[in-house]
Coordinates of C-alpha atoms and ligand atoms in Angstrom, one line a residue:
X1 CA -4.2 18.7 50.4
X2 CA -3.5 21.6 47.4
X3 CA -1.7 18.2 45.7
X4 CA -4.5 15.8 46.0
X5 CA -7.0 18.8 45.2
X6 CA -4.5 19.4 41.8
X7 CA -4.7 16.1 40.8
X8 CA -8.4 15.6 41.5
X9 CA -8.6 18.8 39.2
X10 CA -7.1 17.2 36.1
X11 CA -8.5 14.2 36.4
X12 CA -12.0 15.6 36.6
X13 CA -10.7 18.0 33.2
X14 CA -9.8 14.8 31.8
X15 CA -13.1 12.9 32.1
X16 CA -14.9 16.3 30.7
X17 CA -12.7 15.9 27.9
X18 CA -12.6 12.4 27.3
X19 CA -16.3 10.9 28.1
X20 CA -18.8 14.2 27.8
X21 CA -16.8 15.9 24.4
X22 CA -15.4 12.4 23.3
X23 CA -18.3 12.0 20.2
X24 CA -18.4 15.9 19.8
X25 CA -14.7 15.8 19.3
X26 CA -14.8 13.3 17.1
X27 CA -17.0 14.5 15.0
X28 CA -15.4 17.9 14.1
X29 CA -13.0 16.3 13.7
X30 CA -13.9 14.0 11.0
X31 CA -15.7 17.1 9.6
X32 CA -12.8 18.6 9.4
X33 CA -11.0 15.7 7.6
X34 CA -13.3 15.4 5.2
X35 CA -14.1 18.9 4.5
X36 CA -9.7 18.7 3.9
X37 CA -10.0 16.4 1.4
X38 CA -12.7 18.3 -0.3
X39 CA -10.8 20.6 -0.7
X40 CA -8.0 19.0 -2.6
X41 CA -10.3 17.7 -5.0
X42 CA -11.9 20.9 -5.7
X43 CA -8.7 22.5 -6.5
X44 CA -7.4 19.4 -8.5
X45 CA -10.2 19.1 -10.3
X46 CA -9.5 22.0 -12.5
X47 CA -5.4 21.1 -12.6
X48 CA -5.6 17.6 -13.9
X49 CA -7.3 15.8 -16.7
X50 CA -9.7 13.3 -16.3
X51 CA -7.8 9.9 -15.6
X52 CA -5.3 11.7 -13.1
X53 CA -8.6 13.1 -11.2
X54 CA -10.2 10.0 -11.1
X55 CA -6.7 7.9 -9.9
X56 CA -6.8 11.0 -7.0
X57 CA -10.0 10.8 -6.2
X58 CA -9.8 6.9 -5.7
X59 CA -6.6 7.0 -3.6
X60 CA -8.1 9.8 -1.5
X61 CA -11.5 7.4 -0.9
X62 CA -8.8 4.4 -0.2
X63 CA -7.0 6.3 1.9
X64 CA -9.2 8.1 4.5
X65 CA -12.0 5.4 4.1
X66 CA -14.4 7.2 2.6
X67 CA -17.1 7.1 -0.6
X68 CA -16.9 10.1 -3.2
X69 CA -18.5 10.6 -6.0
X70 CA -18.7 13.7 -8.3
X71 CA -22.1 13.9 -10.4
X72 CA -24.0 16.1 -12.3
X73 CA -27.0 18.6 -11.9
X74 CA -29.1 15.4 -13.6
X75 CA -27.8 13.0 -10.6
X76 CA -25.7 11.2 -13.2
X77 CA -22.3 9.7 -11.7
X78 CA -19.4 11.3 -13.5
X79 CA -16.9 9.9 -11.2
X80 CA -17.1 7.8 -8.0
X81 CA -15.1 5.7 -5.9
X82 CA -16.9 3.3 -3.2
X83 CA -14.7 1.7 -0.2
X84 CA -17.4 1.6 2.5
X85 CA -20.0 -1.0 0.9
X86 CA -22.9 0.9 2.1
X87 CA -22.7 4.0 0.8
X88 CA -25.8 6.7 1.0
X89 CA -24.7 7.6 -2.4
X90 CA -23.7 6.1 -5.6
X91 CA -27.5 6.5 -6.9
X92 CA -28.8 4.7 -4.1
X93 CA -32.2 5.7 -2.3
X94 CA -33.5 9.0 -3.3
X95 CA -31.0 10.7 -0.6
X96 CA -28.3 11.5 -3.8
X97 CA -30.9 13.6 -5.8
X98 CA -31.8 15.2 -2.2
X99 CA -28.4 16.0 -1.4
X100 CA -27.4 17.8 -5.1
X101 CA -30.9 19.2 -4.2
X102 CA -29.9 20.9 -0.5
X103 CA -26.4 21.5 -2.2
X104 CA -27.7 23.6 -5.1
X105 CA -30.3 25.7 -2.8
X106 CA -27.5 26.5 0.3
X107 CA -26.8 29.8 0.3
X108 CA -22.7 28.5 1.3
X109 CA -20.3 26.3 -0.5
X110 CA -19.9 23.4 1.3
X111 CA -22.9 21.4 3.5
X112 CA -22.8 18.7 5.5
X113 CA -25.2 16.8 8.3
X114 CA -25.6 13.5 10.0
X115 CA -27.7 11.1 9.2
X116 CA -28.8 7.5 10.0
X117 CA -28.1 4.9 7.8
X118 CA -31.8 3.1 7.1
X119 CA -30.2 -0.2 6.6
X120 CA -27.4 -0.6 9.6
X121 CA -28.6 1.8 11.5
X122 CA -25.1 3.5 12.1
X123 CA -24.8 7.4 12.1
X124 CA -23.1 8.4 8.6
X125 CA -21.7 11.9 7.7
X126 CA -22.5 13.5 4.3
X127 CA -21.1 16.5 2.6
X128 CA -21.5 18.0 -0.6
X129 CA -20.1 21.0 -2.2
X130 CA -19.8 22.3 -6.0
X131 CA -17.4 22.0 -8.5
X132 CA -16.7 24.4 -11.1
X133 CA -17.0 23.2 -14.1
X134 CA -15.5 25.6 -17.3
X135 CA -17.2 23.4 -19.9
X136 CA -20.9 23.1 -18.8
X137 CA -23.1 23.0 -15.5
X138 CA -21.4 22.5 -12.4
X139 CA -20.8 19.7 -10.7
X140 CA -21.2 18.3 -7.3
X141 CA -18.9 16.4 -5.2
X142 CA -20.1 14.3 -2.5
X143 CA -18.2 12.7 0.0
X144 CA -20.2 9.6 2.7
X145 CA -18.1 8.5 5.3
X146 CA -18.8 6.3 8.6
X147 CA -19.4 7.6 11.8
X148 CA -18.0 4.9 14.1
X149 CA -20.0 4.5 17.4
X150 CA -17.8 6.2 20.0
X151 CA -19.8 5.1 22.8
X152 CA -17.9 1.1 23.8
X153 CA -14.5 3.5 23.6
X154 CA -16.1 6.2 25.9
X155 CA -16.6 2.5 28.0
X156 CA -13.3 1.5 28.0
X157 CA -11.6 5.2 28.7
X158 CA -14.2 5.0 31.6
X159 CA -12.9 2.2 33.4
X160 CA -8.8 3.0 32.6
X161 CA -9.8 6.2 33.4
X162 CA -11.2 5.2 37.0
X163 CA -8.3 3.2 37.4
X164 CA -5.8 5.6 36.7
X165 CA -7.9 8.4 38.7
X166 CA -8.1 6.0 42.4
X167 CA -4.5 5.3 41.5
X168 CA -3.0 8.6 41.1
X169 CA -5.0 9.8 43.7
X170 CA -3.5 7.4 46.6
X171 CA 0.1 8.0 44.8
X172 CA -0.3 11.7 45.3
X173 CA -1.6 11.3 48.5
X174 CA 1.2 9.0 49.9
X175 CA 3.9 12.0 47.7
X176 CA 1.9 14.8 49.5
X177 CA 2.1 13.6 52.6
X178 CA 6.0 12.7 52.1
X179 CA 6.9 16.2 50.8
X180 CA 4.6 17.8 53.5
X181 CA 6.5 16.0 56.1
X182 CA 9.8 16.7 54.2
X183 CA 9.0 20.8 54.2
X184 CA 7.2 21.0 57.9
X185 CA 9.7 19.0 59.9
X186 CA 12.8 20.9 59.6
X187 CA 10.9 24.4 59.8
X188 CA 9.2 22.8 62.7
X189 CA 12.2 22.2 64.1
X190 CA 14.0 25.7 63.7
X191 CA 10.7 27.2 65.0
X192 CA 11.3 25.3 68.4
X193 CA 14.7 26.3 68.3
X194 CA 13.8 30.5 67.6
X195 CA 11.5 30.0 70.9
X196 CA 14.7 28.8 72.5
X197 CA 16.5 31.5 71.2
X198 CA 13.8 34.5 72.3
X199 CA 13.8 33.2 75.4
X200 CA 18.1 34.1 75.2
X201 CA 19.5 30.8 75.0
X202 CA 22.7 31.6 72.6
X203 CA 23.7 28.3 72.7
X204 CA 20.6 27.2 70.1
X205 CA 22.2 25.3 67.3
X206 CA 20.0 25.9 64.0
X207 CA 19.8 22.7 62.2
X208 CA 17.9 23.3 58.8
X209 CA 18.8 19.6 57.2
X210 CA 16.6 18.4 54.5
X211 CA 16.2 20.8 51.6
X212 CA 18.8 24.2 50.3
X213 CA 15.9 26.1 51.7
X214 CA 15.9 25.5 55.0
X215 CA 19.3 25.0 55.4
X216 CA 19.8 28.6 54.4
X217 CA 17.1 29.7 56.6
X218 CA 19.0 27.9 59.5
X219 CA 22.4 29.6 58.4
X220 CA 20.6 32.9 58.6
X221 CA 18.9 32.3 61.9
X222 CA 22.6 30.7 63.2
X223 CA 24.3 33.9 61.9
X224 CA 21.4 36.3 63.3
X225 CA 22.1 34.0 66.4
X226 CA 26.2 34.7 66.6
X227 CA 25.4 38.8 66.1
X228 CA 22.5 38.6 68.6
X229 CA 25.0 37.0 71.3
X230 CA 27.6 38.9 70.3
X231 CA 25.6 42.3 70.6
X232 CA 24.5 41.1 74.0
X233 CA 28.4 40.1 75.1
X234 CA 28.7 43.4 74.1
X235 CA 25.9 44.9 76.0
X236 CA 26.8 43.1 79.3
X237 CA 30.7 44.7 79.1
X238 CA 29.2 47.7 78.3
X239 CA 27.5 47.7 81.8
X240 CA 29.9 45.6 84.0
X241 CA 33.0 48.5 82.2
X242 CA 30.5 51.5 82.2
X243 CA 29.3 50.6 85.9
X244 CA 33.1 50.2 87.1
X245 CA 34.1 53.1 85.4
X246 CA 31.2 55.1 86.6
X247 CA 31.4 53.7 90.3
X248 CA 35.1 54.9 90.9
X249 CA 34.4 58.8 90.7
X250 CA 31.3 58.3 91.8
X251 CA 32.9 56.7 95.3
X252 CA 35.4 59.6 95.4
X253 CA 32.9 61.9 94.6
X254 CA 30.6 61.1 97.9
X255 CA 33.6 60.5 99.9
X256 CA 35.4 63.9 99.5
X257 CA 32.0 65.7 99.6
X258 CA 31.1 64.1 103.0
X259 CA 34.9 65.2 103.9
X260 CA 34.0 68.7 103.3
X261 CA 30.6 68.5 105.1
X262 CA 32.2 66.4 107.9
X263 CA 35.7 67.8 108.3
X264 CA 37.2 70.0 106.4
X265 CA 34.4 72.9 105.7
X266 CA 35.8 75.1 108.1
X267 CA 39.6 74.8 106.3
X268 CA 39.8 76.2 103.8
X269 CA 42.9 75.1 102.1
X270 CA 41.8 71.1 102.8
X271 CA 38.5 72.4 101.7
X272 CA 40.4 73.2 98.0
X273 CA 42.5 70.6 97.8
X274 CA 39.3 68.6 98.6
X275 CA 37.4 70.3 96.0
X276 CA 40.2 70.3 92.9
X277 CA 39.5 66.7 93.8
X278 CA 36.1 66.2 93.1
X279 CA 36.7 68.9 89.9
X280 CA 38.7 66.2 88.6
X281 CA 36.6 62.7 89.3
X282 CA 33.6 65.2 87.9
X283 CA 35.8 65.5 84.3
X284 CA 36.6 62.4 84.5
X285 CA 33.1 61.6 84.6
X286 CA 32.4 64.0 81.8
X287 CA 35.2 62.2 79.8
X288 CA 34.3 58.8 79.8
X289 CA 30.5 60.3 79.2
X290 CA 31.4 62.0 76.2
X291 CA 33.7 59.0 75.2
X292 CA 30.9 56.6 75.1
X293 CA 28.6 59.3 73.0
X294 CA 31.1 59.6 70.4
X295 CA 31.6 55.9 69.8
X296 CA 28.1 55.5 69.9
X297 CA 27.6 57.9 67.7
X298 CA 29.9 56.5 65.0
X299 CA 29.3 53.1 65.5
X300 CA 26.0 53.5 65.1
X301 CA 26.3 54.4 61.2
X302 CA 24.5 57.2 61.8
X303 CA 27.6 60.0 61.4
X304 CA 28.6 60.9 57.7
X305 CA 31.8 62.2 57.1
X306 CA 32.1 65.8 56.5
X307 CA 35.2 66.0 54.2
X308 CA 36.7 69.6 53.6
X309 CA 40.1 70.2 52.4
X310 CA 42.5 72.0 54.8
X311 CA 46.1 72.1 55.7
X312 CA 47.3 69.0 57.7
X313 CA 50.6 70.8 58.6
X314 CA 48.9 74.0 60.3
X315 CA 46.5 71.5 61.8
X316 CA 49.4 69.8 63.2
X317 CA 50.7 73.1 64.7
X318 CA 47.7 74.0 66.0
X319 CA 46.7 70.6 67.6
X320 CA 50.5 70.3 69.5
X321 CA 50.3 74.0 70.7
X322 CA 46.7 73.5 72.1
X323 CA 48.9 70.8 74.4
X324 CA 51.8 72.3 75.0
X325 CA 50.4 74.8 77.5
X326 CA 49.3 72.0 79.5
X327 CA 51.6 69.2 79.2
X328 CA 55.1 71.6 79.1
X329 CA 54.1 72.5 83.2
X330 CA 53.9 69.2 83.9
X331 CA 57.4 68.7 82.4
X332 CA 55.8 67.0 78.9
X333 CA 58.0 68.0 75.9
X334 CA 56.1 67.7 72.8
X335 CA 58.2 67.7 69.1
X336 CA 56.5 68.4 66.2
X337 CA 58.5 67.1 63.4
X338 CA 56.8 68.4 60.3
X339 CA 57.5 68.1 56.7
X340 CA 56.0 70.8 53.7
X341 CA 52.4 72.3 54.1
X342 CA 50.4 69.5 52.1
X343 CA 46.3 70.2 51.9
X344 CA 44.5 66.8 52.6
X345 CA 40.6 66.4 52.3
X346 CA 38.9 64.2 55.4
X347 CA 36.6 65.4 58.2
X348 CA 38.7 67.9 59.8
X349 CA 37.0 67.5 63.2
X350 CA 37.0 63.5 63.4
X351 CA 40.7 63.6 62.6
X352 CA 41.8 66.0 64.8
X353 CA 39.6 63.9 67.5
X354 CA 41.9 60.7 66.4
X355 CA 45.5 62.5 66.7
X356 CA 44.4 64.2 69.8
X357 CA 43.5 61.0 71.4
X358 CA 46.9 59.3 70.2
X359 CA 49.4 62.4 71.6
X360 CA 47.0 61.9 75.1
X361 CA 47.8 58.4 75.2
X362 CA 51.6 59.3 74.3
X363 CA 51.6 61.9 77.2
X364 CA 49.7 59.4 79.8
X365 CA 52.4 56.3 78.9
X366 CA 55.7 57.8 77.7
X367 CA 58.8 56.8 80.2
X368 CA 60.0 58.9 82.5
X369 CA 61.9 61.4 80.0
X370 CA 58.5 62.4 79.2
X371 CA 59.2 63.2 75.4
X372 CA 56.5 62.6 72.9
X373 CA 57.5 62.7 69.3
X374 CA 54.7 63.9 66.8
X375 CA 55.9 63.2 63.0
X376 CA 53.8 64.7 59.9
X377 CA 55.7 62.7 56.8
X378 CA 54.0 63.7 53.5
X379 CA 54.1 60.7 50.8
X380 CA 53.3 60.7 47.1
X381 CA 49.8 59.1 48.2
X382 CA 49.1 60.8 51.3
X383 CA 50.0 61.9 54.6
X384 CA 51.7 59.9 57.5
X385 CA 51.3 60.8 60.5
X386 CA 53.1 59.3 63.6
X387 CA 52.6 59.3 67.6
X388 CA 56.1 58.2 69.1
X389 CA 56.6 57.7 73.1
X390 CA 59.2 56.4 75.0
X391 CA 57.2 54.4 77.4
X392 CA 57.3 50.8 78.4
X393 CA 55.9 49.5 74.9
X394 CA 53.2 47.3 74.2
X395 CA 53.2 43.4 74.5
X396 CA 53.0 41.8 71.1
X397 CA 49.6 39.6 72.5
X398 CA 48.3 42.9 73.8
X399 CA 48.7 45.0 70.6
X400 CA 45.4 43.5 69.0
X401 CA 43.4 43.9 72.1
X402 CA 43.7 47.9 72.6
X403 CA 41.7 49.2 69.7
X404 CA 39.0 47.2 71.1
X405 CA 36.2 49.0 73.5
X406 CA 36.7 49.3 76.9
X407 CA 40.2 47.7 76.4
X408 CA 42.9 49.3 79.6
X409 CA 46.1 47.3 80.7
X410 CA 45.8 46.2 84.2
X411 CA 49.0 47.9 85.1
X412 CA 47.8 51.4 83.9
X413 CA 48.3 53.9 86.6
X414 CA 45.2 55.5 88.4
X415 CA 46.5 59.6 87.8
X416 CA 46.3 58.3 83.6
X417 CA 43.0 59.9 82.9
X418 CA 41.4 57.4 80.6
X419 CA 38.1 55.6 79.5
X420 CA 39.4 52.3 77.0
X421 CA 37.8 53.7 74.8
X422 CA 40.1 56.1 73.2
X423 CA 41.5 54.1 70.6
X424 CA 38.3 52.5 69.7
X425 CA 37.5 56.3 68.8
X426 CA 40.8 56.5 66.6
X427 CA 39.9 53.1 65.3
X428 CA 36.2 53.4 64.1
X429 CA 37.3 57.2 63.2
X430 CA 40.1 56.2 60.6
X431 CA 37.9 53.0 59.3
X432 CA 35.1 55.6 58.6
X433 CA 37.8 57.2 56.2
X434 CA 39.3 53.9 55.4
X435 CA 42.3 55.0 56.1
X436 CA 45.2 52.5 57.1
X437 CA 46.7 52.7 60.6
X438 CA 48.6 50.6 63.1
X439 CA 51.2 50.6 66.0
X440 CA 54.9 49.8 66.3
X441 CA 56.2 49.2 69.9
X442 CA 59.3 47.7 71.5
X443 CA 59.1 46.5 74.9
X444 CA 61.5 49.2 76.9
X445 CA 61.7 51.5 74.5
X446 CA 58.1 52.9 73.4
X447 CA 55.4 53.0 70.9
X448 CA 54.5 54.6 67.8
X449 CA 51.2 54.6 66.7
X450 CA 50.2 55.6 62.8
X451 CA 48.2 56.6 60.1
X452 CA 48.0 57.5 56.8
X453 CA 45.9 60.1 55.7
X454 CA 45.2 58.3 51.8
X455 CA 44.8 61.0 49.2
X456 CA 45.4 59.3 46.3
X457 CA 41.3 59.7 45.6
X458 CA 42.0 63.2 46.0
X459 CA 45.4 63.6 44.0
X460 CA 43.5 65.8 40.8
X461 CA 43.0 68.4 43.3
X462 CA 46.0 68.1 45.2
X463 CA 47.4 71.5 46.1
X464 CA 50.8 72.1 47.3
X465 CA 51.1 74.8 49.2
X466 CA 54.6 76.1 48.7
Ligands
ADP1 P1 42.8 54.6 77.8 O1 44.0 55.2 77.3 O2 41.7 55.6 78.1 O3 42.9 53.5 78.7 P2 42.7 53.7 75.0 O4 41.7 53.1 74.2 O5 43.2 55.0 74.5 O6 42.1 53.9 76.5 O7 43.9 52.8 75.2 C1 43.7 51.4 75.5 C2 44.9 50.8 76.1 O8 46.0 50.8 75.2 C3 45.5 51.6 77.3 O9 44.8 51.3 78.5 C4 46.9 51.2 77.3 O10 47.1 50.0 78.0 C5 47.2 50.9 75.8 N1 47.9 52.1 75.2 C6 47.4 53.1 74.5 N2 48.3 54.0 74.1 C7 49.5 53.5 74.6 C8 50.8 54.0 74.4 N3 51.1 55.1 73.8 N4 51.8 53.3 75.0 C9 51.5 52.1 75.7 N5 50.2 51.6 75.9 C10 49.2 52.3 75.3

């Protein structure tokens, strides 16, 4: 519609200009010529001598089809040229001495008017201006020239014009439509397809063919699709792992409680052991809780790092004492084997979280010897810091799978106190800092999980302790 209303538009502009302006056009524009060559004379007159004026003002007559003539304040001819044949001027009539007459009396230069020519009829234009003339009275130069009827061209523009104007019309109806057609039907289509989508079909296929446009609006909706589905995998894990997770203390919980209502209130050394039971399933609980708020928490964007500088090798101490307590009465040996006091700069809290999470893991899955190997190894660039066990290792296939969420081996034993979702802490944690981490395991022998703590941003400030 905007199409065919554009070309209707220009076409209507076009008759205006063409049929209503045509003659006014026309004749400011031969005003304009003539008042041009007017000009030239004016200014040659006083450059050349006679015979060059006169051979000028004849070629000018010749060549723009006009009749000049430059007389006197008597009326007398002192040069002319005639091409036209029926000239207002040259002498004839009395409309010469009128003219020199209107021309001497104008308060401005140059005049000019229309008039009819008595004998054909035909409109004519006449202008007259005055020439200075250094050795008497001024002269006047007057210049006759045909106005040519535009009215049988304004006839024939009419009728090309109408042509033209139902053609273009019809062709920019038949190109609108196409083009319309072209644009609606693949958006159209991908409309459909978003209904599909909302109503949580992920297997919507976004087909955008036709223009770059819509092809990268289907790319974007296919993409928004694949994170959409992906969020809502997510999502349904979440619950199926968080409901299983949640279910299993919760059972135990209820069960030992109705124990001790049921059997063993009255003893009280069942009625403990009963108890430390449902202590435990409760921090369990509180565990995976705080687990799952962390990971939110990080994931979500929404934590910033709070760097601070401290000393990784006291941190280290610290962190392996705070387990030793525990660990050592349960027959856990824990070495720390650290090099020189180094000062790093991360978020002391986050980092802390990550190596406490890896020496837990060590301590739930070493082997039976139940050493756990902690390693601080200070590089030009940074700090390495290593988890060893001597557990049963890690299956090559299974090594990507346990930074992801939720992520447990089947044959993890029930007493390991653990949510899946400790290394997706350490994970998210050390690609916060952009740090580089990993895991080395051999089947039998154990696992060591790493990272590097990268200073080399840091290394201006670097501080070495001793
Ligand atoms: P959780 O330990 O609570 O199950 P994690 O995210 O910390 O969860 O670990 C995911 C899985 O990775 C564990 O279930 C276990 O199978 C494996 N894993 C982690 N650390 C070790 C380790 N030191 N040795 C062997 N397997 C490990």
């Amino acid at each position: 519609m905007y199409f065919v209303l554009f070309t209707v538009i220009v076409f209507v502009l076009l008759w205006i200009c063409q049929i209503f302006f045509l003659e006014h056009f026309y004749e400011r524009m031969k005003v304009n010529d003539v008042s041009e060559v007017a000009g030239e004379l004016t200014d040659a007159y006083t450059r050349l001598d006679s015979e060059d004026f006169s051979e000028l003002l004849s070629n000018a007559a010749v060549k723009h089809d006009l009749c000049v003539e430059v007389v006197d304040s008597n009326n007398r001819s002192v040069y002319s040229k005639e091409v036209l044949g029926d000239c207002l001027i040259h002498g004839r009539g009395s409309s010469t001495y009128i003219f020199v007459e209107r021309i001497m009396r104008s308060s401005s230069d140059e005049i000019y008017y229309k008039i009819k020519n008595p004998r054909t009829n035909y409109d004519m234009l006449l202008y007259g201006c005055k020439i200075e003339n250094d050795s008497g009275p001024d002269y006047f130069l007057l210049i006759n020239t045909a106005l040519v009827p535009v009215g049988s061209t304004v006839t024939i523009i009419k009728r090309q014009l109408g042509i033209i104007t139902a053609l273009l019309i019809i062709v920019a109806f038949l190109i609108s439509l196409y083009v319309s057609n072209r644009i609606a039907e693949p958006i159209t289509k991908i409309t459909h397809d978003a209904a599909n989508l909302a109503k949580g079909d992920f297997s919507t296929r976004f087909d955008g063919t036709g223009y770059l446009e819509s092809n990268q609006l289907a790319d974007a909706l296919n993409y928004a699709e694949k994170e959409l589905s992906k969020v809502d995998t997510m999502q349904r894990d979440l619950i199926a792992n968080v409901s299983h997770d949640l279910r299993t203390p919760l059972t135990m919980l209820k069960a030992y409680a109705e124990m001790i209502r049921d059997l063993s209130g009255d003893n009280p050394q069942k009625r403990g052991e009963h108890l430390e039971i449902i202590i435990n399933e409760t921090d369990r609980l509180a565990l995976l809780v705080n687990d799952m708020l962390d990971l939110s928490k990080i994931e979500s964007g929404k934590q910033k790092l709070n760097c601070s500088e401290f000393d990784i090798n006291s941190k280290m101490h610290e962190i392996v004492d705070r387990f030793k307590g525990v660990s050592e009465k349960m027959g856990y040996n824990i070495h720390l084997i650290s090099d020189s006091e180094r000062v790093v700069c991360c978020d002391v809290v986050k980092i802390e979280q990550v190596i406490y999470n890896l020496i837990n893991n060590a301590i739930n899955y070493t082997g039976d010897d139940k050493q756990v190997f902690v390693r601080q190894i200070n590089k030009p660039d940074g700090v390495l810091i290593e988890i060893e066990d001597t557990g049963d290792g890690i299956e090559e296939d299974k090594i990507k799978l346990i930074f992801d969420k939720y992520y447990r081996s089947e044959n993890h034993k029930r007493e390991v106190v653990g949510t899946g979702l400790g290394l997706s802490i350490v994970k998210a944690v050390l690609k916060l800092h952009g740090f580089d981490y990993g895991v080395n395991s051999v089947l039998g022998k154990g696992s060591t999980f790493w990272f590097k703590i990268d200073d080399s941003h840091f290394t201006d400030k670097q501080v070495h302790l001793n």
